Coordinates of C-alpha atoms in Angstrom, one line a residue:
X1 CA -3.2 11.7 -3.2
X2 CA -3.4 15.4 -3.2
X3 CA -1.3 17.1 -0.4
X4 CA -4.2 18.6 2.4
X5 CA -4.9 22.2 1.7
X6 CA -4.6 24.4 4.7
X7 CA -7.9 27.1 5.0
X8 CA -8.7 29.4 8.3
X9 CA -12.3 29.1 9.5
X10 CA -13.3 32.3 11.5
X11 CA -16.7 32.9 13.6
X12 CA -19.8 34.1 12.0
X13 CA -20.4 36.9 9.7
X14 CA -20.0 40.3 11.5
X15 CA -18.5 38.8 14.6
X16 CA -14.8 39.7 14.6
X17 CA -12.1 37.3 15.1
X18 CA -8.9 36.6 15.7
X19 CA -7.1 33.7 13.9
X20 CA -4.2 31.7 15.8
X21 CA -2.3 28.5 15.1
X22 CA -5.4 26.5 16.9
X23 CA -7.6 27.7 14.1
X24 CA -5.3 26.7 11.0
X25 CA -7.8 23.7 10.0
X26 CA -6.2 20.8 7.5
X27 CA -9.2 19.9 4.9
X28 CA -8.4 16.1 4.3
X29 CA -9.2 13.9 1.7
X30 CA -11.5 11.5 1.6
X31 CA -13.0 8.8 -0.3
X32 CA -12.5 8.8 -4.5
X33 CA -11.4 12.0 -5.8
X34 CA -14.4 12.2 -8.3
X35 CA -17.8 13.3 -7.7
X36 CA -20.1 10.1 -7.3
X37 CA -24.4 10.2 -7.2
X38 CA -25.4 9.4 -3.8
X39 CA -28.9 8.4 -2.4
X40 CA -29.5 12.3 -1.8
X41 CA -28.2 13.5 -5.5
X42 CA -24.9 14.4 -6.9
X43 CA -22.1 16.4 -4.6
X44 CA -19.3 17.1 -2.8
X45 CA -17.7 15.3 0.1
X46 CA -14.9 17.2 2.6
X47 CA -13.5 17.7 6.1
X48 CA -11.7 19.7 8.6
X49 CA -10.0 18.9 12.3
X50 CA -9.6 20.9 14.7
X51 CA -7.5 20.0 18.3
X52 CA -8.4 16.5 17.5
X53 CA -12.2 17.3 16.5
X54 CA -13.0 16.4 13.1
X55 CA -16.0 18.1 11.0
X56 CA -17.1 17.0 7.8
X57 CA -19.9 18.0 5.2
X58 CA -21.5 16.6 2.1
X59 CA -22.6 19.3 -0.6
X60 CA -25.3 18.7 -2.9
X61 CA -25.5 20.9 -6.1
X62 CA -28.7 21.5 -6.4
X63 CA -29.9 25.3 -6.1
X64 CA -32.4 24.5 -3.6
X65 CA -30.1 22.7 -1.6
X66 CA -27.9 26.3 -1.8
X67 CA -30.0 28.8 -0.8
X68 CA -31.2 25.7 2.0
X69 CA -28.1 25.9 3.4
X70 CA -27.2 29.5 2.6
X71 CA -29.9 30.1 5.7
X72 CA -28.5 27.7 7.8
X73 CA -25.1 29.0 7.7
X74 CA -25.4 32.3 7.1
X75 CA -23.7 34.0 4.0
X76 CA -20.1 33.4 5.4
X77 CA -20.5 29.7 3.2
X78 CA -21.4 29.6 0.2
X79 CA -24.0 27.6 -1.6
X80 CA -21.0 25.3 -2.7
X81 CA -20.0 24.4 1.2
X82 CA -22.5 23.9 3.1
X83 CA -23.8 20.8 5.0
X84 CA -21.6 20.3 8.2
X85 CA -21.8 16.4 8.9
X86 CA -19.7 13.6 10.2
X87 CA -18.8 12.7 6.2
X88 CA -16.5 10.1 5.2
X89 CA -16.5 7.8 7.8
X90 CA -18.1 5.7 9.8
X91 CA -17.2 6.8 13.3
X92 CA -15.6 10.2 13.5
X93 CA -14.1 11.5 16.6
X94 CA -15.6 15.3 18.0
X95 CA -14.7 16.1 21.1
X96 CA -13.9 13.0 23.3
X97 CA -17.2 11.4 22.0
X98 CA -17.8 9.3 18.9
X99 CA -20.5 9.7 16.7
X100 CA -21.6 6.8 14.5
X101 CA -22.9 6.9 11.3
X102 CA -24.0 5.0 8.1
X103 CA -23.0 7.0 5.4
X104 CA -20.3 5.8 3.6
X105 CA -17.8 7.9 1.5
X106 CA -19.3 9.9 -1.3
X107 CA -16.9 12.0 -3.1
X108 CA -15.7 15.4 -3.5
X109 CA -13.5 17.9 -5.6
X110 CA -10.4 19.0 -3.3
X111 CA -9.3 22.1 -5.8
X112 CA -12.9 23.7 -5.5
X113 CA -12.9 22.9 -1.6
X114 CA -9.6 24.8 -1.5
X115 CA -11.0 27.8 -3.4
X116 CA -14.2 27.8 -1.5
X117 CA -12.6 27.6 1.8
X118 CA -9.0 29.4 1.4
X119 CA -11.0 32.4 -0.3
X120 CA -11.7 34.1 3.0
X121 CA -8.6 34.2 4.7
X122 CA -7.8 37.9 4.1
X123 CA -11.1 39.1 5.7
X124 CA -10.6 36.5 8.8
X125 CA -6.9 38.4 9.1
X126 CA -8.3 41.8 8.7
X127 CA -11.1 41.1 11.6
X128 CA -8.5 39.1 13.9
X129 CA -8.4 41.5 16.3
X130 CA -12.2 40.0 18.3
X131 CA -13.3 36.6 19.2
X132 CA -10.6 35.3 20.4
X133 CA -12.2 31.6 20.7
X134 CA -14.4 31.3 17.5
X135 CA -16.1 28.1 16.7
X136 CA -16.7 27.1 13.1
X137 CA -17.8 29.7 10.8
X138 CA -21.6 30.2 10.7
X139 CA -22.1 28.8 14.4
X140 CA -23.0 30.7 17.3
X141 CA -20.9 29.9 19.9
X142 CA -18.8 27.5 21.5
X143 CA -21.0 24.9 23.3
X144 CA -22.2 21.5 24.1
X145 CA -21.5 18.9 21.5
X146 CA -25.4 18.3 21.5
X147 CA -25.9 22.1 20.8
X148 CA -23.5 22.4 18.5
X149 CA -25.4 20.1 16.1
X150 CA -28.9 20.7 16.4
X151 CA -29.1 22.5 13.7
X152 CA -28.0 19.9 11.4
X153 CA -29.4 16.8 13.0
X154 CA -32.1 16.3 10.4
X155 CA -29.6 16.5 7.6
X156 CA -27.5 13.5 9.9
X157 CA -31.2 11.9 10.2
X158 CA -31.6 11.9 6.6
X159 CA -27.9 11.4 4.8
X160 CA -26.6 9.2 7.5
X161 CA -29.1 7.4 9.5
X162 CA -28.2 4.5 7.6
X163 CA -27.1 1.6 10.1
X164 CA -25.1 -1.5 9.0
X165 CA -27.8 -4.4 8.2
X166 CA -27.8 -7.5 11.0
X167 CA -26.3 -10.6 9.5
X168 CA -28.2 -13.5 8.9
X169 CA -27.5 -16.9 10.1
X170 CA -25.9 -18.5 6.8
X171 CA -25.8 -22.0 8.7
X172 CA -29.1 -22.5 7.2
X173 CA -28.1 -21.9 3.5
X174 CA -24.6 -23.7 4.1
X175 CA -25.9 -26.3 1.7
X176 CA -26.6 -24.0 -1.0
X177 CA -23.9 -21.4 -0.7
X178 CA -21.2 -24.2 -0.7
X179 CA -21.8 -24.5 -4.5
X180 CA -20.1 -21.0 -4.8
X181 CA -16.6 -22.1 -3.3
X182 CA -16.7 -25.3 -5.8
X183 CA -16.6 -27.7 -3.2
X184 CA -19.0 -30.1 -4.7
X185 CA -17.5 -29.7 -8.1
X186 CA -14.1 -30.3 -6.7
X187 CA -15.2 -33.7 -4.4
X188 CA -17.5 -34.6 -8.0
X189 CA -13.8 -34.2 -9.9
X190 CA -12.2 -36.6 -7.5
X191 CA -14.8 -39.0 -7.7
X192 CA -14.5 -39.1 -11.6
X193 CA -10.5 -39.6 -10.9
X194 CA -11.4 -42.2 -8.8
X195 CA -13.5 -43.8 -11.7
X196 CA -11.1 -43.1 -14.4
X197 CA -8.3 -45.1 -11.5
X198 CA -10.9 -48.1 -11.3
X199 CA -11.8 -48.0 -15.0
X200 CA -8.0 -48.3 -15.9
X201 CA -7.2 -50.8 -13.7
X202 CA -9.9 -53.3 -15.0
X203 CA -8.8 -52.3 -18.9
X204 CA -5.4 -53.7 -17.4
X205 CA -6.8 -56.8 -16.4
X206 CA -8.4 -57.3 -19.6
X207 CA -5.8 -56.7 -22.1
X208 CA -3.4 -58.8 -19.8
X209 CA -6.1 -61.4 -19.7
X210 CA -6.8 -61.2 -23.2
X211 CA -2.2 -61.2 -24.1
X212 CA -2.4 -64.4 -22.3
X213 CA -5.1 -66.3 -24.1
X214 CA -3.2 -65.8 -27.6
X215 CA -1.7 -68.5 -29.0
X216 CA 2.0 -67.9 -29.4
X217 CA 5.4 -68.2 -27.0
X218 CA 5.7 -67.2 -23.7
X219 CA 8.2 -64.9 -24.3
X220 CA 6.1 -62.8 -27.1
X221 CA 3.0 -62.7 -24.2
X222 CA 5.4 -61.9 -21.7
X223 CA 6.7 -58.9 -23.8
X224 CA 3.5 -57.6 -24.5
X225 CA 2.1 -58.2 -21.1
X226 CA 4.8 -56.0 -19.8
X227 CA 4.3 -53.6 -21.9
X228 CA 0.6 -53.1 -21.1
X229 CA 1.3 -53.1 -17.6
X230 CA 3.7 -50.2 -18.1
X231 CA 1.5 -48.1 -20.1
X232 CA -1.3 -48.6 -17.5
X233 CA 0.6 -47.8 -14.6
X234 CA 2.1 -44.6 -15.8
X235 CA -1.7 -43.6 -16.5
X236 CA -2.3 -45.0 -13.3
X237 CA 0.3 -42.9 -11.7
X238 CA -0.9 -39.7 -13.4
X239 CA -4.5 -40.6 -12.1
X240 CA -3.0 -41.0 -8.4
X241 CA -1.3 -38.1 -8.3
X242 CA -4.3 -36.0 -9.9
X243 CA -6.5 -37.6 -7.3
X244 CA -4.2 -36.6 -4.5
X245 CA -3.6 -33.0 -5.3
X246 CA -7.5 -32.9 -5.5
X247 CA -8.2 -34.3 -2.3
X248 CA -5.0 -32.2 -0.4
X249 CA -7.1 -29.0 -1.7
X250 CA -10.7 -30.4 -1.1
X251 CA -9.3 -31.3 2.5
X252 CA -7.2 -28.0 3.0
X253 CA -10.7 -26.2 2.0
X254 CA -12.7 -27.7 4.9
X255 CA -10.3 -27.4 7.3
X256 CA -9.5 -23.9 6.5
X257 CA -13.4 -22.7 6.9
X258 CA -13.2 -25.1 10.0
X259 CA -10.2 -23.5 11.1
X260 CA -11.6 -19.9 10.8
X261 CA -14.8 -20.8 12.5
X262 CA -12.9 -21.7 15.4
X263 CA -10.7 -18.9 15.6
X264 CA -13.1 -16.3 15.1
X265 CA -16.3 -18.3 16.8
X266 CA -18.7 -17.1 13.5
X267 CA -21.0 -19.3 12.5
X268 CA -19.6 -21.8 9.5
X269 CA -20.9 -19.5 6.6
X270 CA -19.7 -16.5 7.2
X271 CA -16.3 -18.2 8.0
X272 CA -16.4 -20.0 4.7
X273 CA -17.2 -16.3 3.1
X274 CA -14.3 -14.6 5.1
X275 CA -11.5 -17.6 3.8
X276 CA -12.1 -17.1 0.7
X277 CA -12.3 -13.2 0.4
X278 CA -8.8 -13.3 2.6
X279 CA -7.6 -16.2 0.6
X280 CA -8.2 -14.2 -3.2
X281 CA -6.5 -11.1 -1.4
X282 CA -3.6 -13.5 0.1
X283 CA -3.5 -15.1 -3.6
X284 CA -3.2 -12.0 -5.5
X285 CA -0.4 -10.4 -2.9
X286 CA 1.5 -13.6 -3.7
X287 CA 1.2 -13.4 -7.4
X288 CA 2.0 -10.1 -7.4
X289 CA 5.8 -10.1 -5.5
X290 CA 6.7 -13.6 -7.0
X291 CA 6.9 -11.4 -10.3
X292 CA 7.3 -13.3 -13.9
X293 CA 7.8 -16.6 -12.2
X294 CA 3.4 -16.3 -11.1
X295 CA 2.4 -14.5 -14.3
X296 CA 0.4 -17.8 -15.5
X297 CA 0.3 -17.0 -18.9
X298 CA 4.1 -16.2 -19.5
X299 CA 6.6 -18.0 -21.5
X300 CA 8.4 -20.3 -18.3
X301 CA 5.0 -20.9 -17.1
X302 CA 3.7 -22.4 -20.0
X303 CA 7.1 -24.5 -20.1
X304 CA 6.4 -25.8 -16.6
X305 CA 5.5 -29.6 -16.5
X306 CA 2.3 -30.9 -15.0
X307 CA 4.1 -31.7 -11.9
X308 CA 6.1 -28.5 -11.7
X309 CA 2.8 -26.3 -11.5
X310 CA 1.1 -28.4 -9.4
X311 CA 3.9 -27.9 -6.8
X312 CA 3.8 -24.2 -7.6
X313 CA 0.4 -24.1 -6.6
X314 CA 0.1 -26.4 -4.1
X315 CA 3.1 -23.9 -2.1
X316 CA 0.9 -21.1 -2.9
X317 CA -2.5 -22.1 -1.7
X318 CA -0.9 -22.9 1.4
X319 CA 1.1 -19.7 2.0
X320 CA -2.0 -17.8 1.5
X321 CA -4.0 -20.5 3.7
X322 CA -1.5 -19.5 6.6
X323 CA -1.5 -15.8 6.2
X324 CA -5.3 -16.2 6.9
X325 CA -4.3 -18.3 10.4
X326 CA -1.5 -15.8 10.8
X327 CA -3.2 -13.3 11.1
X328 CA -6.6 -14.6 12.9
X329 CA -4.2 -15.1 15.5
X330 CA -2.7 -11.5 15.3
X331 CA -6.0 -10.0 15.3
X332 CA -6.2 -11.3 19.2
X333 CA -9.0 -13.6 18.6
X334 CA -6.9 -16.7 20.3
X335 CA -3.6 -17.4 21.2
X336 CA -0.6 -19.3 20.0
X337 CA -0.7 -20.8 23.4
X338 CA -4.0 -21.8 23.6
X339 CA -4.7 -23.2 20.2
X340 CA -6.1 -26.7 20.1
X341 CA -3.8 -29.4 18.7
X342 CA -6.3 -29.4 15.3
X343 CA -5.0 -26.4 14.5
X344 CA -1.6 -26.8 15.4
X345 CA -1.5 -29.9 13.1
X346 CA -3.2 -27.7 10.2
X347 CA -0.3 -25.6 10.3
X348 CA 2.1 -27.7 10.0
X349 CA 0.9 -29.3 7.0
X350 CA 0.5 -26.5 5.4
X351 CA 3.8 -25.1 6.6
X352 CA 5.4 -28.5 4.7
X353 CA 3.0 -28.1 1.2
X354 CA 3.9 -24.7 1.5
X355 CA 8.0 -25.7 1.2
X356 CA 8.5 -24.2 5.4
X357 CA 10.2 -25.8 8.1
X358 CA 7.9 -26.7 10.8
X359 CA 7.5 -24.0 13.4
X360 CA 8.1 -21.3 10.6
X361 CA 4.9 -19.3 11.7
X362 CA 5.2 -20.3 15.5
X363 CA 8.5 -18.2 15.8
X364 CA 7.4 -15.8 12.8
X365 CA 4.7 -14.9 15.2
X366 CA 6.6 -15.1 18.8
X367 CA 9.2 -12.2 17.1
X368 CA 6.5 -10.2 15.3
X369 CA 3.0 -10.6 17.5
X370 CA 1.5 -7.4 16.4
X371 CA 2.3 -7.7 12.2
X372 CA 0.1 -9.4 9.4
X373 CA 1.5 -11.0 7.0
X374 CA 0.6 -9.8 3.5
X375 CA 3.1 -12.0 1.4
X376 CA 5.6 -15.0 1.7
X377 CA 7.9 -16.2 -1.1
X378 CA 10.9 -17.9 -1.7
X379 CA 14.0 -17.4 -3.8
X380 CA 17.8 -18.4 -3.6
X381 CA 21.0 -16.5 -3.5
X382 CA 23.5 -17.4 -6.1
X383 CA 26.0 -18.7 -3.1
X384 CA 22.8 -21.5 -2.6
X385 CA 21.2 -19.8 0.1
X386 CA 17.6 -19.7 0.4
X387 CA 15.3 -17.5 2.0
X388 CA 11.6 -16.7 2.8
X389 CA 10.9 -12.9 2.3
X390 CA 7.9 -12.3 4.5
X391 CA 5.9 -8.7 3.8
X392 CA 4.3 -7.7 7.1
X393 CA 2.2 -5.0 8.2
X394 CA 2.0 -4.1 11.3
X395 CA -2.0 -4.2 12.3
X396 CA -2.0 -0.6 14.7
X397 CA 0.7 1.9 13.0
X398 CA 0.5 0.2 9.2
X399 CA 4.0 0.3 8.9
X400 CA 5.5 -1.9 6.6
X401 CA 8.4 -4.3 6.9
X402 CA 10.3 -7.3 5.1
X403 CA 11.2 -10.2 7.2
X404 CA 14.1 -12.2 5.6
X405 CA 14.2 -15.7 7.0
X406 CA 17.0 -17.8 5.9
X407 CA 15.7 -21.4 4.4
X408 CA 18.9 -23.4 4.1
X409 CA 21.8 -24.0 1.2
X410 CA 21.4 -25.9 -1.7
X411 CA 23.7 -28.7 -2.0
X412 CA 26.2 -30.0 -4.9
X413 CA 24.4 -33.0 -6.4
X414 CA 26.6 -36.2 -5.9
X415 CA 27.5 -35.1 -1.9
X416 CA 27.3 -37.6 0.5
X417 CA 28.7 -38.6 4.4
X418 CA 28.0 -36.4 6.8
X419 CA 26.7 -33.2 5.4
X420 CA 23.5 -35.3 3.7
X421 CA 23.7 -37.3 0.5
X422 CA 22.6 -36.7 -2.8
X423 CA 19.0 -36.3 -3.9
X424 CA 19.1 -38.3 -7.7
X425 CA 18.2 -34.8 -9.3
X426 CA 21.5 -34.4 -11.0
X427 CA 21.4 -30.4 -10.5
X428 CA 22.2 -28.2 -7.4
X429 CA 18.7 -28.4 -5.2
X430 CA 18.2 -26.3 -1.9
X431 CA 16.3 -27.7 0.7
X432 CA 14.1 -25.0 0.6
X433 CA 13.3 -25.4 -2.7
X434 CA 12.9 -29.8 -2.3
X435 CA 8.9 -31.1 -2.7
X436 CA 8.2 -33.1 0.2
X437 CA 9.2 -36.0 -1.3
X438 CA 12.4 -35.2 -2.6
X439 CA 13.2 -33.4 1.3
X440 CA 12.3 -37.0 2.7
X441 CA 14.4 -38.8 0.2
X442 CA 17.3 -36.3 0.5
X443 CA 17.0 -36.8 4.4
X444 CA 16.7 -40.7 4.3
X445 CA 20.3 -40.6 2.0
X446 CA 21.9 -38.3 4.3
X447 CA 20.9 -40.6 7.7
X448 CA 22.2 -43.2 6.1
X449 CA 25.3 -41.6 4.5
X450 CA 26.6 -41.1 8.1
X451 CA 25.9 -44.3 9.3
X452 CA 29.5 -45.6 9.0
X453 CA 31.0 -42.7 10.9
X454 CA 28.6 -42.3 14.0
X455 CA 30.3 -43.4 17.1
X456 CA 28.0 -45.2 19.7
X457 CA 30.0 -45.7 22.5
X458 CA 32.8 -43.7 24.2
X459 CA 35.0 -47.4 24.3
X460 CA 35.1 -46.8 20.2
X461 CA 38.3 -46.5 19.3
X462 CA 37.9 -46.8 15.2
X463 CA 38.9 -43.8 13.7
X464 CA 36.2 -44.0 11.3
X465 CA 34.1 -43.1 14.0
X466 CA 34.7 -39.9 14.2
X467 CA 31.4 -38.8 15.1
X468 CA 29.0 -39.1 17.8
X469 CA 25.2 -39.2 17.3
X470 CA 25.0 -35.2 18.5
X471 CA 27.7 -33.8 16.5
X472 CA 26.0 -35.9 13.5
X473 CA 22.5 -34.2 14.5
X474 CA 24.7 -30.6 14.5
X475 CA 26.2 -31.3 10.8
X476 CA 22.9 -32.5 9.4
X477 CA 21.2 -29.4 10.7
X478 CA 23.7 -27.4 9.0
X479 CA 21.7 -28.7 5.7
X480 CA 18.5 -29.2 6.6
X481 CA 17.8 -25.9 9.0
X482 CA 14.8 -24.5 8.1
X483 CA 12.9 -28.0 7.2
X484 CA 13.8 -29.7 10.0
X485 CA 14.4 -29.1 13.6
X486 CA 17.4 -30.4 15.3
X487 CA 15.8 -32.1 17.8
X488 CA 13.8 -34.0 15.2
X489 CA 17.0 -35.0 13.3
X490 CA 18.8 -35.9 16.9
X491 CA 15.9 -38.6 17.8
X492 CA 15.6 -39.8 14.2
X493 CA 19.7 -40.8 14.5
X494 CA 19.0 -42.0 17.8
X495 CA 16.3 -44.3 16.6
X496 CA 18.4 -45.3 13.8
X497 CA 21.5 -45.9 15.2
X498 CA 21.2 -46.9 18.6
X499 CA 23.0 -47.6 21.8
X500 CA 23.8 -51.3 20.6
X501 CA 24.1 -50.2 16.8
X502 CA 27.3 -51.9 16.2
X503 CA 26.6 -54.8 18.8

């Protein structure tokens, strides 16, 4: 954006004046830097504060609108600046009251603003030596913000009297507006998946029935018997997992609008339509810092298995699902505190689909209450570190900041005892980077890689035993910090190995 041009405003024509610090006025920018047709013609849109008072004006182009204005401000403006309004935005501020208008922001042409403006500073310098408190140029007088804009309240009346429509009750229409989200086409695919599951299963049947009935050794049915099974259940399994990730999103959708409605007590609708708006921004942030690895249509993309994008978006979808809780919160419609347990549990499912330890956003929001979050990804150091990088905004000043919240360490495949086993994978995982399943998996081989070194009892005097049930919850949390709390790990030991373990 253009840097603000500086212009001094003097008092009316043939009143002297004397210019001063107070009087040096910024012209700032606003809306698209191109001229755009409005509901009153083509023109120009610009503004100037003064000791916190801001005055704007809208130009049309027209020549009747010129000489129009020409008579209201006297021949100080020209033709090409004219209308003083409260332009650009909705509420602006004039002196310590608030003004609100309709008119959204129309356009302008900053260099010919300038020109217009900065051409009649010699002749304000010249004449500085009366008027030692001039108001704007072309009206008489300091006054009364009332007075002051009489004589433009018709313009106001007709280019901004243009008040925000009331919003309609969409609870009605809930029915018919759901079809835009793809709700019922999304429970309609699960359905079919659930077909295609039943369909499959009684083809399995049949052939098996029909392997059976043949006339020839029990060995040769056995075989082929075997071999249907396996072929069906790995279409099965396909089907299954198609008809989960389905029903984890259709879910996720109506808790989210649920979720929303709650938080920000609108009716269901317009909750539905605020998700999804903050949920395409929240998407598109995401795509954007993950880089190459979110650019669908590039090369390791397309190399990705089934599973591998699933995952991919499954993280995704809920990262963006709890920016839009995030920052509900943040916006001071309800506290941590005082959120029902619903809610709570939302978030930490999502927090797990979305690869986060549980309590991530708790204590991402307990040490930055007054930031939104625009972005969260992952990545991992080449030491094996992982990390969530966190973009934040803080919602008053708009400063923005990077949170860097470390995950956990991946692990050398093969490792066992006490700092976790091994998670089949064959390469170097980090936890932070583990699907659910593999975390769970990974977490059940390190419980019970430990399991001959825990020490119960104080009157154990094996060597072996060379740990006791809270120095086995500290290594494991050495791993697993970031997916798992310690005091969840301590009372999972504790339940598995406990007080008469090795009775």
């Amino acid at each position: 954006m253009a840097k603000p041009a500086t212009a001094t405003i003097t008092a009316t024509a043939g009143k002297k004046s004397k210019p001063s610090d107070s009087y040096e006025k910024n012209l700032n920018t606003l809306g698209d830097q191109s001229k755009q047709q409005t509901m009153a013609g083509w023109g120009y849109q610009w503004q100037f504060s003064d000791k916190g008072n801001s005055v704007g004006g809208w130009v049309p182009i027209s020549d009747t609108a010129k000489s129009k204005y020409k008579t209201n401000f006297g021949e100080d403006f020209t033709g090409n600046m004219a209308t003083l309004a409260l332009g650009g935005k909705k509420v602006v501020s004039f002196a310590g009251s608030a003004y609100t208008g309709g008119l959204e922001s129309q356009g302008y042409q900053l260099q010919k603003a300038n020109s217009i403006i900065n051409s009649n500073q010699s002749s304000d310098f010249e004449n500085k030596e009366n008027a030692d408190n001039p108001p704007v140029r072309g009206v008489p007088g300091p006054g009364s913000f009332e007075d002051y804009m009489k004589p433009y309240q018709g313009i106001l009346d007709q280019f901004l009297d243009n008040p925000a429509p009331v919003p309609p009750n969409m609870v009605d229409l809930f029915q018919d507006k759901m079809g835009e989200y793809g709700i019922p086409e999304l429970e309609q695919s699960v359905n079919d998946l659930t077909q295609q599951k039943k369909d499959e299963e009684a083809l399995m049947r049949e052939r098996t029935a029909s392997e059976e009935d043949k006339a020839v050794s029990m060995g040769v049915i056995s075989g082929r018997t075997s071999e249907i099974k396996r072929q069906s259940y790995e279409k099965l399994d396909f089907i299954g997992r198609q008809i989960d990730y389905a029903t984890n999103q259709l879910n996720t959708k109506y808790a989210m609008v649920n979720t929303i409605m709650n938080l920000t007590q609108t009716d269901y609708q317009n909750a539905s339509t605020e998700y999804y708006n903050a949920f395409n921004k929240a998407m598109q942030m995401i795509t954007f810092t993950r880089g190459v690895v979110k650019d669908y249509s590039d090369e390791q993309w397309r190399n990705y298995t089934e599973e591998q994008r699933q995952k991919e978006r499954t993280e995704d979808n809920a990262r963006a699902n709890l920016s839009i809780i995030y920052n509900s919160i943040t916006a001071g419609n309800t506290e941590w505190a005082g959120m029902d347990q619903a809610t709570k549990n939302q978030i930490t499912k999502l927090e797990q689909e979305a690869g986060l330890p549980a309590g991530f956003t708790e204590g991402l929001h307990n040490n930055n209450p007054a930031q939104d979050i625009i972005s969260t990804t992952s990545r991992q150091e080449s030491n094996g570190d992982s990390y969530a990088d966190v973009i934040m905004r803080d919602h008053k000043t708009g400063a923005i900041s990077v949170q860097h919240i470390f995950l956990g360490k991946s692990k050398v495949s093969g490792s066992g005892g006490g700092g976790g086993g091994g998670n089949g994978s064959g390469t170097d995982v980090a936890v932070g980077d583990m699907t659910n399943s593999q975390l769970e998996a990974d977490y059940n081989l390190s419980l019970d890689g430990v399991k001959d070194r825990i020490k119960v009892s104080s009157s154990d005097t094996d060597a072996k035993h060379d740990l006791t049930r809270e120095q086995a919850a500290d290594e494991l949390f050495k791993y697993y910090q970031g997916r798992k709390s310690k005091a969840s790990i301590l009372s999972d030991i504790y339940e598995t190995y406990p007080d008469d373990y090795r009775d």
